[in-house]
Coordinates of C-alpha atoms and ligand atoms in Angstrom, one line a residue:
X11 CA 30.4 -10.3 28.2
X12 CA 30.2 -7.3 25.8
X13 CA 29.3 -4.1 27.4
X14 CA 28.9 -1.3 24.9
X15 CA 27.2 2.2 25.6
X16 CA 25.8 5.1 24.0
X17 CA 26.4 8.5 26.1
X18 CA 24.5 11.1 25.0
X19 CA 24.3 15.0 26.5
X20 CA 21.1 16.1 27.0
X21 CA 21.5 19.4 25.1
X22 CA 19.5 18.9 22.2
X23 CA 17.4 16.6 19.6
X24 CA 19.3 13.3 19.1
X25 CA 20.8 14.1 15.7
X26 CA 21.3 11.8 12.5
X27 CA 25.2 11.3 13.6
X28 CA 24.5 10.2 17.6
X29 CA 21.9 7.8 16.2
X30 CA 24.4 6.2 14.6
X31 CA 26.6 6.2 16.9
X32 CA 23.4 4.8 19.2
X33 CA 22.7 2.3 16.3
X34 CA 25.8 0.8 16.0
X35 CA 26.1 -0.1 19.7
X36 CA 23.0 -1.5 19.7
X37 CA 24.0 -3.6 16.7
X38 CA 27.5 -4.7 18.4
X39 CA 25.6 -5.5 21.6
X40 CA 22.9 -7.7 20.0
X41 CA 24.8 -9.3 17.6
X42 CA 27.1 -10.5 20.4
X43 CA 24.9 -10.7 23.1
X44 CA 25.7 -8.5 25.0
X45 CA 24.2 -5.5 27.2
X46 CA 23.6 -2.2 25.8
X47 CA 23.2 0.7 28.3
X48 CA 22.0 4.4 27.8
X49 CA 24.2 6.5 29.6
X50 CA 23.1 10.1 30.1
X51 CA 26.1 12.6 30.4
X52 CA 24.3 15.6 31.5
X53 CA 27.3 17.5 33.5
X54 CA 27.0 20.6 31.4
X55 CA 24.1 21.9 33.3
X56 CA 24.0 25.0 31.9
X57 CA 22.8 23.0 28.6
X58 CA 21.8 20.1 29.7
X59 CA 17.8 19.7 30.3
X60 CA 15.0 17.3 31.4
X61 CA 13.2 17.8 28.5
X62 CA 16.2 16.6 25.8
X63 CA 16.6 13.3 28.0
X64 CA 12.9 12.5 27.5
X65 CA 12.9 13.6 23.8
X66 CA 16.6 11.0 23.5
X67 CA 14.6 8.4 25.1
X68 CA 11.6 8.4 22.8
X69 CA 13.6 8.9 19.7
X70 CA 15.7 6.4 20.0
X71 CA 12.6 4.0 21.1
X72 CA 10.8 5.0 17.9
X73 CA 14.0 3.9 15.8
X74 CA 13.7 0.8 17.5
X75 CA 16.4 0.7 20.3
X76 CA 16.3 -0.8 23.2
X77 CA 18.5 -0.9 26.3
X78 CA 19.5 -3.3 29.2
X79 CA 20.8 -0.6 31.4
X80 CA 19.8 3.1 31.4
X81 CA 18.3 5.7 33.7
X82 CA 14.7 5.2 32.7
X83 CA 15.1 1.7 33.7
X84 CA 18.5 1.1 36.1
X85 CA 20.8 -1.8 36.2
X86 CA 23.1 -3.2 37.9
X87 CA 25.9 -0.4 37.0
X88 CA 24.0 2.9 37.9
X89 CA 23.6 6.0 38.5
X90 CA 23.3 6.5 34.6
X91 CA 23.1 10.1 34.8
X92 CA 26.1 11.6 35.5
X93 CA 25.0 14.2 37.3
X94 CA 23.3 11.4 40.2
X95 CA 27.4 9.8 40.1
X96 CA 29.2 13.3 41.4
X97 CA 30.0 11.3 45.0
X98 CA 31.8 8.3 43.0
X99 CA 33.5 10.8 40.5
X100 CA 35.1 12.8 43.7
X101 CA 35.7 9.7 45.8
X102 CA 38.0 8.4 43.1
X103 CA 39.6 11.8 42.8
X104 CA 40.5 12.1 46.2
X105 CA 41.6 8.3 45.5
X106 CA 44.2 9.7 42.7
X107 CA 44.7 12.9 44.8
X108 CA 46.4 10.4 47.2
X109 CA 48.4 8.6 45.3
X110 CA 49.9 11.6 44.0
X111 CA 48.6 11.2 40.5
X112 CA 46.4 14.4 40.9
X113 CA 47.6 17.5 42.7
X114 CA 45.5 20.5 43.5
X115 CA 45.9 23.7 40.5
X116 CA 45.1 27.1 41.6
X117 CA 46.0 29.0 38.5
X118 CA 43.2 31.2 37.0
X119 CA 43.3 30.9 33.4
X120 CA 44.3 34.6 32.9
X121 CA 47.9 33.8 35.1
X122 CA 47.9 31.0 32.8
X123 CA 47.5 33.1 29.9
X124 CA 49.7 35.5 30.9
X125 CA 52.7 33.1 32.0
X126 CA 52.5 31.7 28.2
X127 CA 52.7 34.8 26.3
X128 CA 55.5 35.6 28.8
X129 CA 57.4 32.2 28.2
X130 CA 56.8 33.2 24.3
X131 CA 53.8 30.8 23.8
X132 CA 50.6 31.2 22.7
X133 CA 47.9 32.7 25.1
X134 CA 46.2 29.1 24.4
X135 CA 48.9 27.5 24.4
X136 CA 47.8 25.3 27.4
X137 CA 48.8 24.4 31.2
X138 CA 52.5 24.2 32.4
X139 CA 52.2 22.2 35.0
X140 CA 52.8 25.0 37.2
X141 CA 51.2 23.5 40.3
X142 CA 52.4 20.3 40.4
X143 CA 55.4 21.2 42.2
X144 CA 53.8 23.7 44.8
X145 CA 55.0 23.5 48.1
X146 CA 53.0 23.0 51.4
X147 CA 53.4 26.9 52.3
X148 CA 52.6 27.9 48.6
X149 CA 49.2 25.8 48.7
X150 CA 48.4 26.9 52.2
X151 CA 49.0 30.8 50.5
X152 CA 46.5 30.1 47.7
X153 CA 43.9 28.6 50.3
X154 CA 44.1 31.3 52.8
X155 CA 43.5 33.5 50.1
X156 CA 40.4 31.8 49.5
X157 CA 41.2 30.4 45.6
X158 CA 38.7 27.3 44.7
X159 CA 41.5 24.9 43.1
X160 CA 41.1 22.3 40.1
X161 CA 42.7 19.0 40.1
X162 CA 44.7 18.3 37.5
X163 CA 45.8 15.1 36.7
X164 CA 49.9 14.3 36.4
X165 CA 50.2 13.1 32.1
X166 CA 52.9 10.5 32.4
X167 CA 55.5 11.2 29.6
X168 CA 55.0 8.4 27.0
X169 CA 53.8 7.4 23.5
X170 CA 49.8 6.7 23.7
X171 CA 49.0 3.5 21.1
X172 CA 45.1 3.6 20.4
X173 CA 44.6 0.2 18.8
X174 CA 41.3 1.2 17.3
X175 CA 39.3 -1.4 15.3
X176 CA 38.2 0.3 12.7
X177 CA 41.2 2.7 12.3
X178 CA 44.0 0.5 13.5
X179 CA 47.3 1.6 15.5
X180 CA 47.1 5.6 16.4
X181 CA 50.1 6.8 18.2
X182 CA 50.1 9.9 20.3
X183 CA 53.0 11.8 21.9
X184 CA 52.0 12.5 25.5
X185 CA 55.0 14.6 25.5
X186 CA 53.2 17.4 24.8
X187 CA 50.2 17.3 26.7
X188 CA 49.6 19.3 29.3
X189 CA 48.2 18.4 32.7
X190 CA 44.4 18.0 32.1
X191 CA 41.8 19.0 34.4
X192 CA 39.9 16.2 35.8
X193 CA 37.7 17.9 38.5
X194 CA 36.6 21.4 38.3
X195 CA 36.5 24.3 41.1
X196 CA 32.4 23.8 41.9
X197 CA 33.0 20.0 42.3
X198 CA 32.0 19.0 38.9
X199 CA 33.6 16.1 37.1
X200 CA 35.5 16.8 33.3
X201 CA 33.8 15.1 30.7
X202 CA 37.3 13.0 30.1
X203 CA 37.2 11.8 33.6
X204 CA 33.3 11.4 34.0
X205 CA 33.6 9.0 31.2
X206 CA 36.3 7.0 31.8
X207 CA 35.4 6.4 35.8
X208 CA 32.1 5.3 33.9
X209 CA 33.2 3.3 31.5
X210 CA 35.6 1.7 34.1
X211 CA 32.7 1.2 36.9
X212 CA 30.4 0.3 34.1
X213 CA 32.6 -2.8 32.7
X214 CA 32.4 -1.0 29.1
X215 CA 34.3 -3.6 26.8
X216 CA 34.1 -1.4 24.1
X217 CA 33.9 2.5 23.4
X218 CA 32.4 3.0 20.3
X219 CA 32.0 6.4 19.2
X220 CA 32.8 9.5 16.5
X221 CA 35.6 9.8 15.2
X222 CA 35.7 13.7 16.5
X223 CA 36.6 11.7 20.3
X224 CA 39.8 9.7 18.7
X225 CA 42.2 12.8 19.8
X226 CA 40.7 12.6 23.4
X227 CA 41.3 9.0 23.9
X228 CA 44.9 9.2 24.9
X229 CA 43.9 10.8 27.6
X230 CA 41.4 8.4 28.3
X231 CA 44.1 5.9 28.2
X232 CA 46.4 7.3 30.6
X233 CA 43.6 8.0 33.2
X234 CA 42.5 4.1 32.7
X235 CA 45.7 3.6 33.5
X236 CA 46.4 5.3 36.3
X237 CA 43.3 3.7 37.9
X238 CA 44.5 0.4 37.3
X239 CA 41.5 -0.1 35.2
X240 CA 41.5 -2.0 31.9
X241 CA 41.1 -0.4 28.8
X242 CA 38.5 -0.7 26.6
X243 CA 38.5 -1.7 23.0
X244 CA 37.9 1.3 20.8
X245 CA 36.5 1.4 17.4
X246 CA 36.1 5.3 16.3
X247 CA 33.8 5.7 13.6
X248 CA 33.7 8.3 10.4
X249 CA 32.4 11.2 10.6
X250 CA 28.6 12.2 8.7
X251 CA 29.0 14.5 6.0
X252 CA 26.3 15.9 4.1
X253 CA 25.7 15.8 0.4
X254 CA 28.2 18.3 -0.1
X255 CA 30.6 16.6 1.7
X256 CA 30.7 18.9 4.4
X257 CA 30.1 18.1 7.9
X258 CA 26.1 17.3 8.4
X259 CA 24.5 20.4 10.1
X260 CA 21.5 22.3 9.9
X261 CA 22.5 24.1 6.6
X262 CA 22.1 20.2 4.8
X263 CA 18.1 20.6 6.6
X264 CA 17.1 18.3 9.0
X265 CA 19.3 16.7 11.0
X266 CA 17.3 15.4 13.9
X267 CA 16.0 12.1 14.2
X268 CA 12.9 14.2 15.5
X269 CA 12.2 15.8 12.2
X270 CA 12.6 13.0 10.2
X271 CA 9.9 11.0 12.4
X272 CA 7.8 14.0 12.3
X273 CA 8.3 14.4 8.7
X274 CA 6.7 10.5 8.4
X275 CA 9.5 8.5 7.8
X276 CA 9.4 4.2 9.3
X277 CA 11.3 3.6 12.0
X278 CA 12.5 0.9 9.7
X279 CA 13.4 2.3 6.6
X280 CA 15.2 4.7 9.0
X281 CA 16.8 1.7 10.9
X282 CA 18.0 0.4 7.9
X283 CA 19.6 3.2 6.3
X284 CA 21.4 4.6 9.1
X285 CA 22.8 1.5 9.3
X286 CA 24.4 2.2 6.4
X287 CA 25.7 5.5 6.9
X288 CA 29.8 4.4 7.0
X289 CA 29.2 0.2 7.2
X290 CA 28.3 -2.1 4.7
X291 CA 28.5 -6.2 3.6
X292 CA 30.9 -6.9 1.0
X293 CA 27.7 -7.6 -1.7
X294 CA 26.8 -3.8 -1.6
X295 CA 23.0 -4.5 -0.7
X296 CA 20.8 -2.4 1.1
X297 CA 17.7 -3.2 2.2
X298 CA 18.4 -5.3 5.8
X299 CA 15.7 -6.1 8.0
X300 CA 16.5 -5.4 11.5
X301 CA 17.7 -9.0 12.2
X302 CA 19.6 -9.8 9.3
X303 CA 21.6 -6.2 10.1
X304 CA 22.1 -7.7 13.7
X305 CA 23.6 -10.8 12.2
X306 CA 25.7 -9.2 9.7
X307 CA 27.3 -6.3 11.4
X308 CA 30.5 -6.2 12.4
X309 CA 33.0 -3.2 13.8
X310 CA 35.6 -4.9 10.9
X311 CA 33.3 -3.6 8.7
X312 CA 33.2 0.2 9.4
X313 CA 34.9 2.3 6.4
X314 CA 37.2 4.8 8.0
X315 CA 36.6 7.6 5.4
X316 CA 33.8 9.5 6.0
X317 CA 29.7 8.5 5.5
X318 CA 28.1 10.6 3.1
X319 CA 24.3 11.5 4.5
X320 CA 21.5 11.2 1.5
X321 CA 18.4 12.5 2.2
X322 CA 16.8 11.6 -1.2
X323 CA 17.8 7.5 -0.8
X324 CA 16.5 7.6 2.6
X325 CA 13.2 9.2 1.1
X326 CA 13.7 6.3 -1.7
X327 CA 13.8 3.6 1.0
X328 CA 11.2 5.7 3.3
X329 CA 8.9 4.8 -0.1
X330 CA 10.3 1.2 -0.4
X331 CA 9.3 0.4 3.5
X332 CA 5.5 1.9 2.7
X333 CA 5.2 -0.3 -0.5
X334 CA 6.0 -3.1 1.8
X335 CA 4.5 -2.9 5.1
X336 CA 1.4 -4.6 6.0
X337 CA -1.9 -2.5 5.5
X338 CA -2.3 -2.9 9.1
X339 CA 1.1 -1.5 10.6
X340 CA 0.6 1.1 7.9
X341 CA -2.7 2.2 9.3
X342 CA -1.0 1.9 13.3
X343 CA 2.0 4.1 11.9
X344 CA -0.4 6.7 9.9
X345 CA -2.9 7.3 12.5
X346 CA -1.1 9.8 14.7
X347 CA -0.6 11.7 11.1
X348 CA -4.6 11.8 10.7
X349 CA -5.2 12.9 13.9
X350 CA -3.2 16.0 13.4
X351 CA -4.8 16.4 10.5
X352 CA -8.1 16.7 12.3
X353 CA -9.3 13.6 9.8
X354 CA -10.5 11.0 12.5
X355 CA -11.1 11.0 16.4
X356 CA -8.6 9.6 19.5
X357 CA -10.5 6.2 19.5
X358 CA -11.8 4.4 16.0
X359 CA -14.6 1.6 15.9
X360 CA -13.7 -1.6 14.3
X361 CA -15.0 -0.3 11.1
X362 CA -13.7 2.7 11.1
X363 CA -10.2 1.7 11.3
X364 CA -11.3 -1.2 8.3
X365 CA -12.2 1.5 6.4
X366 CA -9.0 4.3 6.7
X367 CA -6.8 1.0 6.0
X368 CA -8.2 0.2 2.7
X369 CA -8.4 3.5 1.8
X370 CA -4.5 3.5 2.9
X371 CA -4.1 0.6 1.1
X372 CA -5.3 1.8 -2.0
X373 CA -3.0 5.0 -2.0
X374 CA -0.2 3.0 -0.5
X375 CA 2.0 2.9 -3.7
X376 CA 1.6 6.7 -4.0
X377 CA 2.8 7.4 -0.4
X378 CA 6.3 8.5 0.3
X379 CA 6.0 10.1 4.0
X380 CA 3.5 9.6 6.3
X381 CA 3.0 13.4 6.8
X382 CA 1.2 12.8 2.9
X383 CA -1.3 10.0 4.1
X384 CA -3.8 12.8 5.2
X385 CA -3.6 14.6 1.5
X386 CA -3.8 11.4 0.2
X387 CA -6.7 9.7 1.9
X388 CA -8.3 12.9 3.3
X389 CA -11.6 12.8 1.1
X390 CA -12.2 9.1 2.0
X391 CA -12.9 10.4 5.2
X392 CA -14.1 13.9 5.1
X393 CA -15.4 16.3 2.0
X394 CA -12.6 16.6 -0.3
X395 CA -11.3 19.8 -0.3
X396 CA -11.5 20.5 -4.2
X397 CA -8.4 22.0 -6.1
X398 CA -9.1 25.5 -7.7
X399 CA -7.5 24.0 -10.9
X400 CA -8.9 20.4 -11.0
X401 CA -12.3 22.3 -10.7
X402 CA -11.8 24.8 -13.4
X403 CA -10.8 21.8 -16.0
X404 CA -13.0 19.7 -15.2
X405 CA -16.0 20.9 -13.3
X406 CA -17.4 23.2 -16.0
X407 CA -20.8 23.6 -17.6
X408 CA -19.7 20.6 -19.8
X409 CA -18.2 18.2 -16.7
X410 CA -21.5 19.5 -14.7
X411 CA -24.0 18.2 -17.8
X412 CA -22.1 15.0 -17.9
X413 CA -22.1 14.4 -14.4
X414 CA -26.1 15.2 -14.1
X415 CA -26.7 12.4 -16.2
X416 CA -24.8 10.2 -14.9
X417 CA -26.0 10.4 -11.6
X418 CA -29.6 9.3 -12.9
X419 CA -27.2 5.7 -13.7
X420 CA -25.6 5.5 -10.4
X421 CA -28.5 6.2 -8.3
X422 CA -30.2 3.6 -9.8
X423 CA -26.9 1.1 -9.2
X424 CA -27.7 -1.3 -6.5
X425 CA -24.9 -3.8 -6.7
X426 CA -22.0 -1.7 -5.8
X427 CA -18.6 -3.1 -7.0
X428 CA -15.4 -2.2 -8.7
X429 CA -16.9 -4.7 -11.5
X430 CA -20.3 -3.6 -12.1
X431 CA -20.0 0.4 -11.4
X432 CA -16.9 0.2 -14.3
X433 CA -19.9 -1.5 -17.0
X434 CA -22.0 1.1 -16.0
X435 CA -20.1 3.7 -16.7
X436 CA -18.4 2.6 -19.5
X437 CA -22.0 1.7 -20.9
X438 CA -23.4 5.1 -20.6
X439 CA -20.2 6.4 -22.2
X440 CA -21.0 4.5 -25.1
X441 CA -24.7 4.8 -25.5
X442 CA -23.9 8.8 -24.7
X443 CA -21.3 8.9 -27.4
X444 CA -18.6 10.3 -24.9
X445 CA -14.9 9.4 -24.8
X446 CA -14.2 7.7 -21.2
X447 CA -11.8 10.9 -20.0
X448 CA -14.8 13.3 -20.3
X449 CA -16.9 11.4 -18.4
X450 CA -14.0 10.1 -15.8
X451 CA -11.9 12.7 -15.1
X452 CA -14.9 15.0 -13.8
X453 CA -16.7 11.9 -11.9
X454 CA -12.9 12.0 -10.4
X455 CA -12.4 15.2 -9.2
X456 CA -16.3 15.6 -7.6
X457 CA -15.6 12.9 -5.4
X458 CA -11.6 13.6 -4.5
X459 CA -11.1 16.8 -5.2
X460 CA -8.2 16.5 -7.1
X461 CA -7.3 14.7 -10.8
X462 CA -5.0 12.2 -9.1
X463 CA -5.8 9.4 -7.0
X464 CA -6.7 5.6 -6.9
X465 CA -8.3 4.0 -9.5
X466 CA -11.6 5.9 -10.4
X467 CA -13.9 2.7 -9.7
X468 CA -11.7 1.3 -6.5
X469 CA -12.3 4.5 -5.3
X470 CA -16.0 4.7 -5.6
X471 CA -17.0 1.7 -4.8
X472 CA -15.1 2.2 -1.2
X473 CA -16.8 5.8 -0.9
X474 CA -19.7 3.8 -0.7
X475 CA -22.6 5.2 -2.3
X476 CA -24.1 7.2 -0.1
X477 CA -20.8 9.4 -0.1
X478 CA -20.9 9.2 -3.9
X479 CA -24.3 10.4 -4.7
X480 CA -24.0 13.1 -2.3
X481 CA -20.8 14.7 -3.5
X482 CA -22.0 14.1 -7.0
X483 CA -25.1 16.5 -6.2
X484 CA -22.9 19.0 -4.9
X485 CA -21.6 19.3 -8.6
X486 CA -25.2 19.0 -10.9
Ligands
LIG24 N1 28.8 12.5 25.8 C1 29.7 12.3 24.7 C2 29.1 12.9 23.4 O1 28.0 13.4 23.4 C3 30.0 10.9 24.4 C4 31.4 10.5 24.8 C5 31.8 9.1 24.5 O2 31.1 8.4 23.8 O3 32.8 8.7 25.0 O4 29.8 13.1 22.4

């Protein structure tokens, strides 16, 4: 069975490049039925924190993810945080300790330094191996004098192949690599050998991942190896560029999946276009519903250069998903945006919540975030807050005359439609000898606030009148 995973460290706000990574797994592991599991690598405790894993966890639930197997709801394969595993990751240590394919290093990293430059080398140039050849009486020395060791695993001297899917045969020398450390002097796993014990006791299949971890899998695949484990199938994707083609980072704006859901995007226009940040079908489409995107992806499929992030087509698509969504999810999605906004209450009547949704529904082709829905439908609810410059051009001495007389027609309106309040108005535009835009556009901007909005006679007939001849004797 397919066993894929997404391993993120806790250190911050799931950003637009992990959520790929985090979508594609998920979209590997459905398509082939398989199990997805959330693995929390949270061994840099200095960074690491509660908090993040909680904020992961509900990100990637409001894009739509799910897991079979993940610290919030176990599995067969736990620990998943890596920091509840520590007794597993020493036990197999002391299991390569053994076997000789480990030894004990004692070097601080300023003799290391220092032994470099002396040999010629670079300070940074990296470990040589010193230690592996200590003698009993040399480690009994460095104990005595009470040195916390490493362990250091022994790098066999041979060729790596990565046979990655996406990026095909990558050979490495190991020639040159130095031993690695595996576990460090307080005890604490390496993040090379947390994850591969993990993948290895986890049953991972594939590793699917950045492209920025392609240089560490050798590595990987020699400590596989040495614990007779079998290696996974890798697929490394592209890296996430901004607009300006360099990497994304905070310079390109938001780059957390947090913002963008607090900015108002869907879930499912951000589903979807993630999706297609470095994958695509052959026919260049994209707008995928979730299942069709399961049946349809593929690792094949990945490009290997890099996936260009575009904020304005995912506010494009953001606009496309609100066009098409039902009035109803469309209310469920907004509401946590009017609450904020101080516009309605925790809990809404039946007719309350009728009445916000068709006054969504009559902006809906106007709204591009949900963070707008409040300007938007904000005077269906409450007194509109009036624009200084709608007011001044329209709410004069002449807009207030026009508007007096009017009212005498509306109040006297009893049948209350889009139909019947559009003849009256347009009949006392012609019996008055006004053009329509000096009567509308003030009627317009007494009861919104503002010169833009639904249609004028939508809009007042689901005001209601009461609302309507009350904001119109605010004005006259
Ligand atoms: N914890 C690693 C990261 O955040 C993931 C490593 C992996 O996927 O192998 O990049």
């Amino acid at each position: 069975m397919v066993r894929v995973r997404f391993a993120p460290s806790p250190t911050g706000y799931l950003h637009i490049g992990n959520a790929r990574t985090a979508l594609f797994n998920y979209l590997f592991a459905r398509k082939n039925k398989g199990h997805f599991i959330l693995r929390i690598e949270d061994t840099d405790t200095e960074r690491s924190k509660k908090e993040y894993e909680i904020a992961l966890i509900e990100d990637l639930k409001w894009m739509g993810l799910d897991w079979d197997e993940g610290p919030d709801i176990g599995g067969g394969f736990g620990p998943y945080r890596q920091m509840e595993r520590l007794k597993i990751y020493r036990d197999v240590a002391e299991k390569l300790l053994k076997e000789g394919k480990a030894y004990r290093c004692y070097c601080s990293r300023e003799e290391i330094e220092e032994r470099n430059i002396k040999a010629g080398k670079n300070a940074s140039a990296g470990y040589d191996n010193r230690c592996r050849t200590l003698t009993e009486k040399e480690r009994g020395k460095y104990e005595t004098e009470g040195r916390r060791p490493v362990l250091r695993f022994v790098v066999p001297e041979k060729d790596i192949t990565v046979n990655d899917i996406i990026r095909g045969k990558v050979v490495f020398e190991s020639k040159h690599l130095p031993d690695f450390v595996i576990m460090k002097s307080d005890g604490l796993p390496t993040f090379h050998f947390a994850v591969v014990v993990d993948d290895y006791l986890m049953k991972i299949t594939h590793v699917i991942r950045g492209e920025d971890h392609l240089s560490n899998t050798p590595k990987h695949i020699l400590l596989f190896e040495a614990l007779d484990a079998p290696i996974p199938q890798f697929a490394h994707m592209s890296m996430t560029l901004g607009p300006d083609k360099t990497r994304l980072s905070k310079r390109h704006g938001a780059t957390s999946v947090r913002a963008y859901r607090e900015e108002g995007y869907l879930p499912d226009a951000f589903f979807n276009y993630i999706s297609l940040l470095g994958w695509g079908t052959t026919e260049s489409q994209d707008i995928f519903a979730k299942e069709e995107l399961i049946e349809k992806f593929s690792l094949e499929r990945c490009q290997k250069s890099s996936a260009v992030f575009d904020p304005e087509k995912l506010l494009w698509m953001n606009g496309y998903y609100i066009r098409k969504v039902s009035a109803e999810r469309l209310l469920t999605l907004s509401l946590p945006f009017l609450k904020d906004a101080g516009l309605i209450k925790d809990t809404l009547s039946e007719e309350e919540k009728k009445y916000i949704e068709k006054s969504i529904l009559l902006e809906q082709e106007k709204i591009k975030l949900l963070k707008d829905v409040p300007y938007h439908i904000g005077f269906f609810i409450k007194d509109p807050v009036y624009e200084e410059d709608a007011v001044n051009k329209y709410l004069g001495e002449e807009g207030k005359k026009v508007l007096s007389e009017l009212f005498v027609v509306l109040e006297r309106c009893d049948y209350w439609t889009v139909s019947s309040l559009e003849e009256k108005v347009r009949k006392f535009c012609e019996e008055n000898n006004y053009k329509p835009s000096v009567v509308f556009h003030p009627l317009r901007v007494a009861m919104s606030g503002k010169t833009k909005g639904p249609g004028l006679f939508e809009m007042l007939e689901h005001l209601g009148k009461e609302k309507v001849i009350s904001r119109l004797r605010r004005w006259i």
